[in-house]
């Protein structure tokens, strides 16, 4: 009886019709087969089945029937998961048993941990960098000589969303003016702006009724940065937001701009805002760089006590990704590009970032 | 002429014409020599042996003419005349070449020529304006970037980062004196006080100096000159409100211990000295909220 039973079951397991009997059988097997092993018969069955079910050349993908294949795959996954859990439990027990002498917990690997070291990372004490920054185009702001004045405009024929976005940006950045484009060429706008003492030109490009690009041009022949804009949320789409921002100059937070390129971009952003923020206004604009995406947020903060602060989001939010950095003012044909996003080179490694 | 009617009967009305494009309201003719573009008896180049069109090649306009005499020679059927670039002169040329031709063809030729010159002008103008460059997006790449952005957003933990940064700025004092918790400096001063008192209380525990009179400098805050517990209670009640309630319980305890020790020490001193010294004493009055501690104190006495 034993002998005759075994091959039937083996057959059963390997390629079979899906019916309740099978399912129950497999379930009970998994649930109780390993632990109970009450009958020798069952054990034998199981072993031979296990041996038969997964001979070295058999793989789940070779079963032609989709439902059976799916079943087998699920079972495989379940087994793997169980093994993993058992391993974990064992480890935990060992840890507890050792108590204090246990080796320290391993830090999980994250992309930030594993980041490929970029040789242009700026050392805080680097003198060369400090010297460069002291003499570059933005030094005027950081020494308090000039005040920023920003001109915000769009591409041709902006749609409603872009227009509202521009207006909200104008409330965030102090001393900003919004003008309609009306088909003017940028190269002709730039000398006019310089003549009227503007320091920044910000062009929001639009595609299919949604802003998708931004050109940030520092005016008296400063660098021009071209960004890809995504995930724009206007004020009314932000949940739990506070009242509209006031006229006070906000503070600026720049996070994670580590490399040389990141530093220059960070300074570009910082020079958009006036150098002396009004702390009375309690507003803060954040540019946070994470894995080459720059997240912009605008908050109002309040200190509850010296260990806790509450923040409330006002203002629009968007993400930027740098596409190119050009040395002079906007000139796409003859400009000298300092840095261009080359997808094949730069996106090849998951752990390598530029900013 | 006989041919024309027959041809039209076949292709125009009844049977099939491969150049004909039918729509719900109208039919069009896709023949390249058609002058109006519609499928009509008078516009069909196949059904009219005497026909003329205007065609444009690389900015140059030509007048094409077909006459019945050349109907037998398909290779030489169309006569091509180059028109002048000047609009009026070209119109005169058309008139001159199509003299004695039916009014319809002359009129339609001039109309077509006008339209062509107009669009040529527009093309030339557009080239001078800013060209919009269309950059193709690869869907795969866009999806990949979108996903990367989402993951980066989760990894960034923006709120935490911003709060941390703000608190750090507060600690470093970039906000100056706006906020009334420069509590760190305050706490530090307190802690220093407590340390001193504790070190002295350790000395007291030796029990050697109980009852002994000592001449101590006035500025020493720790010397409490209270003789009565009532005075001590007064000291406790006359307290300022504390801004930071977190450390209050700890400090309360320490302060109490301190006061207790002071009281025990001061038993040996004369009250007269005590009151005089108390006035000159420089110490920081600290108020604590007395919620639990005072009760056991009174029982002890």
XYZ file of C-alpha atoms in Angstrom:
656
model
C 0.000 0.000 0.000
C 2.757 2.318 0.848
C 4.588 1.653 -2.287
C 1.611 2.157 -4.460
C 0.661 5.320 -2.755
C 3.943 7.046 -3.144
C 4.151 7.289 -6.907
C 0.603 8.592 -7.085
C 1.411 11.395 -4.785
C 4.609 12.161 -6.543
C 2.745 12.425 -9.731
C 0.261 14.537 -7.944
C 2.771 17.041 -6.860
C 4.679 17.288 -10.043
C 2.070 17.928 -12.592
C -1.441 17.857 -11.550
C -4.880 19.117 -11.825
C -5.694 21.804 -9.488
C -8.393 20.522 -7.247
C -9.272 20.892 -3.661
C -7.672 17.645 -2.712
C -4.319 18.792 -3.956
C -4.566 22.108 -2.333
C -5.517 20.670 0.984
C -2.789 18.197 0.685
C -0.178 20.821 0.055
C -1.474 23.012 2.810
C -1.478 20.283 5.361
C 1.906 19.230 4.203
C 3.361 22.600 4.735
C 1.526 23.210 7.932
C 1.998 19.970 9.637
C 4.188 17.812 7.464
C 7.436 19.263 8.598
C 6.580 19.572 12.194
C 4.468 16.534 12.902
C 6.038 13.835 10.770
C 3.752 11.598 12.709
C 3.747 8.800 10.308
C 6.751 7.314 8.731
C 4.650 7.027 5.677
C 4.231 10.757 5.471
C 7.851 11.420 5.966
C 8.849 9.040 3.337
C 6.286 10.484 1.045
C 7.502 13.935 1.683
C 11.105 13.139 1.158
C 10.561 11.263 -1.985
C 8.221 13.939 -3.136
C 10.639 16.634 -2.354
C 13.271 14.763 -4.192
C 10.965 14.075 -7.053
C 9.313 17.457 -7.171
C 12.482 19.435 -7.518
C 15.055 17.401 -9.319
C 17.957 19.505 -10.425
C 16.687 20.113 -13.892
C 13.169 21.051 -12.861
C 12.252 24.646 -12.522
C 8.916 26.258 -11.878
C 8.967 28.009 -15.213
C 8.836 24.791 -17.152
C 5.267 24.005 -16.229
C 3.128 24.968 -19.151
C -0.151 25.344 -17.381
C -0.419 28.832 -15.997
C -2.493 28.041 -12.974
C -0.344 25.177 -11.863
C 2.763 27.165 -12.510
C 1.396 29.973 -10.444
C 0.600 27.611 -7.622
C 4.023 26.117 -7.654
C 5.616 29.498 -7.699
C 3.565 30.635 -4.742
C 4.578 27.572 -2.850
C 8.196 28.183 -3.651
C 7.919 31.708 -2.408
C 6.241 30.626 0.773
C 8.970 28.139 1.482
C 11.621 30.710 0.925
C 9.889 33.130 3.178
C 9.602 30.558 5.908
C 13.260 29.767 5.670
C 14.096 33.401 5.924
C 11.923 33.832 8.992
C 13.530 30.862 10.651
C 16.945 32.227 9.955
C 15.955 35.544 11.438
C 14.553 33.947 14.555
C 17.679 31.953 15.040
C 19.810 35.010 14.738
C 17.680 36.894 17.159
C 17.932 34.124 19.695
C 21.658 34.024 19.365
C 21.773 37.732 19.850
C 19.736 37.593 22.988
C 21.746 34.732 24.296
C 24.944 36.644 23.919
C 23.440 39.687 25.518
C 26.008 42.422 25.859
C 28.689 40.581 24.048
C 26.664 40.418 20.872
C 28.303 42.056 17.903
C 26.820 45.460 17.094
C 23.861 45.576 14.784
C 24.779 45.944 11.174
C 23.785 49.189 9.541
C 21.517 48.534 6.572
C 22.879 49.563 3.233
C 21.208 52.522 1.630
C 21.969 54.243 -1.586
C 23.317 57.172 0.319
C 25.608 54.875 2.250
C 26.836 53.169 -0.830
C 27.323 56.314 -2.801
C 30.311 56.219 -5.072
C 32.788 58.713 -3.767
C 32.876 61.738 -5.981
C 36.261 63.331 -6.195
C 34.790 66.763 -6.573
C 33.279 66.623 -3.117
C 33.990 69.842 -1.385
C 35.935 69.697 1.798
C 34.696 72.372 4.197
C 38.216 73.575 4.800
C 39.233 73.595 1.203
C 41.004 76.851 0.548
C 40.864 76.756 -3.169
C 37.126 76.417 -3.115
C 36.802 79.167 -0.588
C 38.903 81.411 -2.753
C 36.853 80.587 -5.812
C 33.674 81.341 -4.026
C 35.036 84.565 -2.798
C 35.641 85.780 -6.292
C 32.909 84.273 -8.386
C 29.824 85.934 -9.704
C 27.858 85.510 -6.532
C 30.348 86.977 -4.181
C 28.658 90.311 -4.594
C 25.593 89.012 -2.845
C 27.279 87.189 -0.118
C 29.242 90.284 0.694
C 26.058 92.224 0.841
C 26.788 94.572 -2.004
C 23.872 93.917 -4.298
C 20.300 92.923 -3.736
C 18.576 90.367 -5.899
C 15.875 91.418 -8.307
C 14.190 88.612 -10.159
C 12.236 88.594 -13.396
C 9.899 85.645 -13.791
C 8.473 84.795 -17.165
C 7.251 81.795 -19.106
C 7.477 80.299 -22.547
C 5.043 81.409 -25.235
C 1.367 81.365 -24.544
C 1.286 80.006 -21.023
C -1.721 78.137 -19.753
C -3.515 78.823 -16.480
C -1.518 76.495 -14.321
C 1.784 77.948 -15.361
C 0.554 81.466 -14.853
C -0.603 80.692 -11.345
C 2.658 78.954 -10.619
C 4.561 82.029 -11.679
C 2.435 84.239 -9.486
C 3.011 82.033 -6.482
C 6.710 81.938 -7.129
C 6.678 85.681 -7.170
C 5.262 85.708 -3.642
C 7.903 83.293 -2.453
C 10.892 85.098 -3.864
C 11.072 88.638 -2.578
C 11.497 91.404 -5.095
C 10.257 89.346 -8.012
C 8.304 90.592 -11.002
C 6.249 88.526 -13.393
C 6.044 89.549 -17.036
C 4.312 87.918 -19.937
C 6.481 86.623 -22.674
C 4.447 87.499 -25.746
C 6.758 85.851 -28.151
C 9.881 87.813 -27.367
C 13.241 86.264 -27.940
C 15.246 85.634 -24.801
C 18.347 87.039 -26.324
C 16.605 90.342 -26.710
C 15.065 90.276 -23.267
C 18.392 89.812 -21.558
C 20.028 93.112 -22.461
C 16.843 94.924 -21.472
C 16.854 93.228 -18.107
C 20.432 94.116 -17.525
C 19.630 97.688 -18.349
C 16.917 97.707 -15.704
C 19.156 96.209 -13.054
C 17.610 92.822 -12.818
C 19.894 90.223 -11.352
C 18.054 87.026 -12.185
C 15.960 85.811 -15.051
C 13.729 82.858 -14.367
C 11.915 81.300 -17.311
C 9.357 78.585 -16.697
C 8.906 76.399 -19.717
C 5.573 74.772 -20.291
C 4.474 71.644 -22.045
C 0.921 70.393 -22.342
C -0.459 72.889 -19.849
C 2.002 71.941 -17.164
C 5.292 73.578 -16.223
C 8.125 71.218 -16.989
C 11.323 73.185 -17.317
C 13.071 76.099 -15.735
C 15.898 78.255 -16.949
C 17.612 80.211 -14.228
C 19.892 82.835 -15.644
C 22.047 85.063 -13.536
C 22.120 88.325 -15.303
C 25.212 90.332 -15.632
C 26.762 87.493 -17.652
C 26.376 84.913 -14.950
C 25.873 81.197 -15.257
C 22.684 79.780 -16.682
C 21.188 76.641 -15.274
C 18.538 74.607 -16.996
C 16.360 72.361 -14.850
C 13.664 69.872 -15.393
C 10.676 70.694 -13.193
C 8.323 68.024 -11.957
C 5.670 67.457 -9.352
C 4.486 71.011 -9.151
C 1.920 71.528 -6.426
C 0.162 74.851 -6.315
C -0.967 76.363 -3.098
C -4.504 75.139 -3.130
C -3.366 71.602 -3.740
C -1.235 71.457 -0.622
C -2.871 69.794 2.309
C -2.825 71.346 5.748
C -1.280 74.518 4.543
C -0.992 77.742 6.369
C -2.059 81.180 5.330
C -0.419 82.971 2.456
C 3.184 84.010 2.844
C 3.855 87.527 3.975
C 6.270 90.003 2.530
C 9.102 89.129 4.895
C 12.253 87.762 3.359
C 12.498 84.077 4.058
C 15.485 82.168 5.302
C 17.153 79.713 3.043
C 18.128 76.148 3.808
C 20.383 74.327 1.393
C 20.830 70.654 2.184
C 23.207 68.108 0.778
C 24.964 70.122 -1.849
C 28.282 68.411 -1.487
C 30.200 68.382 -4.722
C 31.733 71.317 -6.472
C 28.872 71.437 -8.938
C 26.414 71.179 -6.120
C 28.094 74.048 -4.394
C 27.778 76.348 -7.355
C 24.137 75.466 -7.848
C 23.526 75.991 -4.155
C 25.023 79.423 -4.345
C 22.854 80.218 -7.310
C 19.786 79.416 -5.275
C 21.007 81.275 -2.275
C 21.616 84.393 -4.309
C 17.967 84.457 -5.349
C 17.001 85.576 -1.869
C 18.192 88.652 -0.040
C 21.085 88.169 2.278
C 19.425 89.347 5.457
C 16.393 87.254 6.185
C 13.752 88.712 8.423
C 13.387 86.282 11.269
C 10.220 87.975 12.345
C 8.507 86.486 9.348
C 9.444 82.946 10.390
C 9.441 81.725 6.836
C 11.966 79.365 5.381
C 12.617 78.225 1.824
C 14.333 74.868 1.552
C 16.299 73.431 -1.307
C 17.039 69.848 -0.391
C 19.200 67.755 -2.665
C 18.655 64.028 -2.531
C 20.075 61.736 -5.179
C 20.360 64.587 -7.659
C 16.778 65.712 -7.197
C 16.377 69.115 -5.623
C 13.184 69.413 -3.622
C 11.872 72.886 -2.986
C 9.604 73.554 -0.063
C 8.377 76.723 1.584
C 7.392 76.590 5.241
C 6.481 78.709 8.159
C 8.046 77.551 11.403
C 7.389 78.150 15.041
C 9.523 77.110 17.968
C 7.454 75.463 20.655
C 10.394 75.115 22.971
C 14.057 74.706 22.397
C 13.759 71.079 21.488
C 10.735 71.152 19.247
C 9.754 73.118 16.224
C 6.543 73.001 14.271
C 6.470 73.640 10.555
C 3.551 74.405 8.351
C 3.796 74.277 4.623
C 2.781 77.332 2.660
C 3.660 78.063 -0.856
C 4.208 75.958 -3.900
C 6.385 72.898 -3.975
C 8.261 71.416 -6.862
C 11.264 69.238 -7.698
C 14.124 70.175 -9.925
C 16.654 68.126 -11.731
C 19.642 69.826 -13.210
C 20.026 69.333 -16.916
C 22.800 71.671 -17.844
C 24.904 74.458 -16.494
C 26.218 77.023 -18.912
C 28.833 79.595 -18.266
C 27.512 82.777 -19.827
C 23.966 84.021 -20.134
C 21.418 82.041 -22.038
C 22.787 81.011 -25.397
C 21.982 77.522 -26.428
C 23.999 77.419 -29.615
C 27.255 79.089 -28.850
C 27.295 78.908 -25.107
C 30.065 77.275 -23.194
C 28.593 74.456 -21.203
C 30.141 73.729 -17.876
C 28.140 70.616 -17.267
C 25.562 68.706 -19.268
C 23.496 65.746 -18.206
C 24.631 62.863 -20.329
C 22.231 60.109 -19.634
C 24.250 57.178 -20.794
C 27.296 58.037 -18.822
C 25.746 59.358 -15.723
C 22.723 57.176 -15.243
C 24.607 53.958 -15.720
C 25.562 53.570 -12.081
C 22.776 53.675 -9.533
C 24.980 54.931 -6.778
C 26.724 57.735 -8.526
C 25.385 61.244 -8.186
C 26.505 64.554 -9.507
C 25.242 67.150 -7.141
C -14.120 67.114 -76.226
C -15.983 63.962 -76.794
C -13.421 62.183 -74.779
C -13.854 64.557 -71.890
C -17.527 63.842 -71.369
C -17.035 60.161 -71.603
C -14.131 60.284 -69.217
C -16.090 62.324 -66.759
C -19.053 60.033 -67.002
C -16.868 57.155 -66.052
C -14.623 58.519 -63.374
C -16.554 61.445 -62.033
C -20.024 60.125 -61.636
C -20.303 56.390 -61.879
C -17.228 54.336 -61.482
C -14.005 54.567 -59.660
C -11.361 57.316 -59.829
C -8.205 56.590 -57.925
C -7.558 60.255 -57.211
C -10.939 60.802 -55.675
C -11.253 61.156 -51.914
C -14.800 61.144 -50.670
C -15.938 62.687 -47.421
C -19.421 63.186 -46.020
C -19.971 66.607 -47.514
C -17.510 66.848 -50.334
C -15.118 64.957 -52.582
C -11.556 65.946 -53.173
C -9.140 65.193 -55.989
C -5.637 64.117 -55.119
C -4.264 64.615 -58.561
C -1.135 66.780 -58.410
C -2.222 68.890 -61.361
C -5.635 69.723 -59.981
C -6.147 73.441 -59.648
C -8.734 73.666 -56.913
C -8.311 70.356 -55.194
C -12.005 69.494 -55.421
C -13.457 66.793 -57.584
C -15.573 68.690 -60.109
C -16.400 68.492 -63.731
C -14.472 71.677 -64.432
C -11.551 70.992 -62.066
C -10.732 67.476 -63.140
C -7.414 67.410 -65.049
C -8.291 64.069 -66.588
C -11.666 65.154 -67.862
C -10.526 68.465 -69.341
C -8.260 68.465 -72.352
C -7.505 72.155 -72.025
C -6.246 72.731 -68.505
C -3.789 74.886 -66.574
C -2.357 74.831 -63.041
C 0.162 76.614 -60.869
C 2.681 74.495 -59.047
C 5.433 75.499 -56.677
C 8.874 74.021 -56.435
C 11.406 75.172 -53.797
C 9.956 78.640 -53.622
C 9.593 79.014 -57.392
C 6.164 79.077 -59.066
C 5.465 77.529 -62.448
C 2.452 77.669 -64.745
C 1.550 74.321 -66.287
C -0.656 74.191 -69.351
C -2.215 71.285 -71.193
C -3.844 71.540 -74.647
C -5.744 69.072 -76.672
C -3.169 69.067 -79.499
C -0.649 67.384 -77.269
C -3.053 64.868 -75.812
C -1.447 62.120 -77.816
C 2.024 62.767 -76.395
C 1.922 62.147 -72.715
C 5.609 62.966 -72.222
C 5.183 66.431 -73.661
C 1.641 67.066 -72.513
C 2.310 69.723 -69.863
C 3.954 73.022 -70.845
C 5.895 74.531 -67.990
C 6.366 78.313 -67.712
C 8.452 79.849 -64.976
C 6.686 82.765 -63.326
C 8.486 85.887 -62.165
C 9.083 86.451 -58.485
C 7.326 89.753 -58.639
C 3.659 89.261 -57.817
C 2.207 91.694 -60.354
C 4.503 90.656 -63.124
C 3.637 87.037 -62.516
C -0.070 87.847 -62.724
C 0.532 89.552 -66.032
C 2.423 86.527 -67.230
C -0.486 84.293 -66.313
C -2.861 86.552 -68.156
C -0.624 86.635 -71.169
C -0.204 82.874 -71.306
C -3.820 82.075 -70.661
C -5.270 84.640 -73.014
C -8.448 83.356 -74.688
C -8.714 80.553 -72.152
C -11.956 79.953 -70.280
C -12.608 82.435 -67.470
C -12.833 79.756 -64.836
C -9.324 78.469 -65.406
C -7.773 81.901 -65.517
C -9.486 82.947 -62.329
C -8.628 79.809 -60.466
C -4.998 79.965 -61.615
C -4.618 83.456 -60.219
C -6.263 82.472 -56.988
C -3.982 79.543 -56.557
C -0.958 81.619 -57.314
C -1.962 84.173 -54.691
C -2.399 81.516 -52.070
C 0.983 80.004 -52.853
C 2.814 83.311 -52.606
C 1.129 83.988 -49.282
C 2.286 80.796 -47.732
C 5.765 81.233 -49.095
C 5.966 84.609 -47.404
C 4.801 83.117 -44.129
C 7.399 80.378 -44.334
C 10.135 82.911 -44.816
C 8.936 84.922 -41.835
C 8.764 81.918 -39.566
C 12.322 80.955 -40.269
C 13.436 84.300 -38.939
C 11.467 83.966 -35.719
C 12.493 81.674 -32.857
C 12.289 78.087 -33.896
C 10.754 75.787 -31.387
C 12.836 72.699 -31.051
C 10.895 69.584 -30.220
C 12.803 67.198 -28.042
C 11.478 63.656 -28.010
C 10.890 62.102 -24.620
C 11.558 58.479 -24.062
C 8.781 56.994 -22.010
C 11.029 54.474 -20.350
C 13.421 57.131 -19.224
C 10.657 59.330 -17.929
C 9.130 56.520 -15.931
C 12.468 55.615 -14.507
C 13.121 59.163 -13.445
C 9.694 59.443 -11.894
C 10.256 56.390 -9.809
C 13.693 57.550 -8.772
C 12.213 60.823 -7.720
C 9.605 59.154 -5.558
C 12.209 57.049 -3.841
C 14.443 60.024 -3.347
C 11.555 61.888 -1.785
C 10.996 59.103 0.692
C 14.667 58.893 1.483
C 14.917 62.619 1.964
C 12.553 62.833 4.949
C 12.157 66.490 4.273
C 10.207 67.498 7.339
C 12.716 65.948 9.673
C 15.612 67.470 7.849
C 14.085 70.934 7.940
C 13.224 70.697 11.590
C 16.688 69.505 12.452
C 18.264 72.325 10.539
C 16.060 74.909 12.206
C 16.815 73.585 15.665
C 20.496 73.641 14.926
C 20.264 77.208 13.841
C 18.454 78.033 17.031
C 21.173 76.380 19.057
C 23.913 78.187 17.288
C 22.188 81.414 18.007
C 21.590 82.706 14.517
C 18.246 83.985 15.696
C 19.742 86.134 18.351
C 17.478 87.138 21.153
C 14.167 86.894 19.463
C 13.095 83.731 21.117
C 12.860 83.601 24.866
C 14.442 80.343 25.290
C 18.085 80.903 25.357
C 17.525 78.198 27.861
C 20.774 76.525 27.161
C 22.770 79.285 28.722
C 20.271 79.373 31.529
C 20.454 75.647 32.092
C 24.182 75.734 32.086
C 24.254 78.382 34.747
C 21.835 76.376 36.839
C 23.814 73.249 36.411
C 26.896 75.004 37.587
C 25.090 76.163 40.676
C 23.856 72.709 41.400
C 27.268 71.208 41.018
C 28.729 73.575 43.505
C 25.985 72.940 46.017
C 26.315 69.213 45.660
C 30.011 69.279 46.254
C 29.444 71.273 49.379
C 26.698 69.012 50.587
C 29.116 66.151 50.347
C 31.333 67.916 52.760
C 28.459 68.414 55.110
C 27.751 64.784 55.327
C 30.869 64.340 57.310
C 28.945 65.649 60.265
C 31.988 67.218 61.670
C 30.980 70.770 61.179
C 27.511 70.629 62.545
C 26.998 73.461 64.912
C 30.348 74.986 64.197
C 30.523 78.636 63.402
C 32.260 79.623 60.268
C 33.040 82.960 58.802
C 32.152 82.749 55.188
C 32.322 85.266 52.394
C 29.116 87.100 51.532
C 29.084 86.241 47.877
C 28.883 82.594 48.475
C 25.401 81.893 47.445
C 25.249 78.411 48.831
C 25.435 79.475 52.450
C 21.882 79.664 53.473
C 21.324 81.685 56.574
C 17.886 80.506 57.286
C 17.244 79.322 60.741
C 13.582 78.559 60.476
C 11.831 76.159 58.323
C 9.254 78.841 57.828
C 11.869 80.961 56.242
C 12.770 78.073 54.107
C 9.191 77.709 53.022
C 9.118 81.352 52.242
C 12.110 80.900 50.077
C 10.344 78.146 48.315
C 7.173 80.084 47.795
C 8.919 83.168 46.580
C 9.955 81.691 43.349
C 9.884 82.966 39.822
C 8.078 81.188 37.157
C 10.197 78.913 35.181
C 10.011 78.835 31.452
C 11.286 75.403 30.915
C 9.254 72.845 32.740
C 11.216 69.862 31.625
C 14.108 70.067 33.933
C 11.988 71.440 36.705
C 11.382 68.264 38.648
C 15.033 67.347 38.728
C 16.113 70.754 39.666
C 13.404 70.931 42.221
C 14.791 67.926 43.929
C 18.295 69.194 43.815
C 17.245 72.549 45.000
C 15.360 70.993 47.833
C 18.246 68.891 48.911
C 20.344 71.957 48.781
C 17.902 73.897 50.900
C 17.628 71.063 53.382
C 21.320 70.873 53.828
C 21.496 74.584 54.188
C 18.834 74.503 56.849
C 20.618 71.870 58.840
C 23.810 73.780 58.677
C 22.292 77.023 59.593
C 20.834 75.769 62.802
C 24.032 76.682 64.476
C 24.018 80.219 63.252
C 22.397 83.182 64.848
C 19.217 84.418 63.252
C 20.408 88.002 63.409
C 23.337 87.243 61.181
C 21.103 85.276 58.990
C 18.682 88.060 58.251
C 21.414 90.572 57.592
C 23.362 88.222 55.426
C 20.266 87.218 53.547
C 19.671 90.696 52.318
C 23.141 91.006 50.900
C 23.092 87.575 49.394
C 23.256 87.438 45.676
C 21.360 84.546 44.425
C 19.063 83.716 41.635
C 15.527 83.304 42.672
C 14.020 80.366 41.007
C 10.403 79.564 41.147
C 9.166 76.072 40.840
C 5.732 74.762 40.542
C 5.095 72.909 43.725
C 2.990 70.009 42.889
C 4.229 67.035 44.826
C 7.438 67.756 46.661
C 6.428 70.150 49.447
C 4.166 67.653 51.207
C 6.821 65.205 52.400
C 8.931 68.182 53.425
C 6.441 69.433 55.937
C 5.943 65.973 57.358
C 9.629 65.684 58.001
C 9.530 68.736 60.218
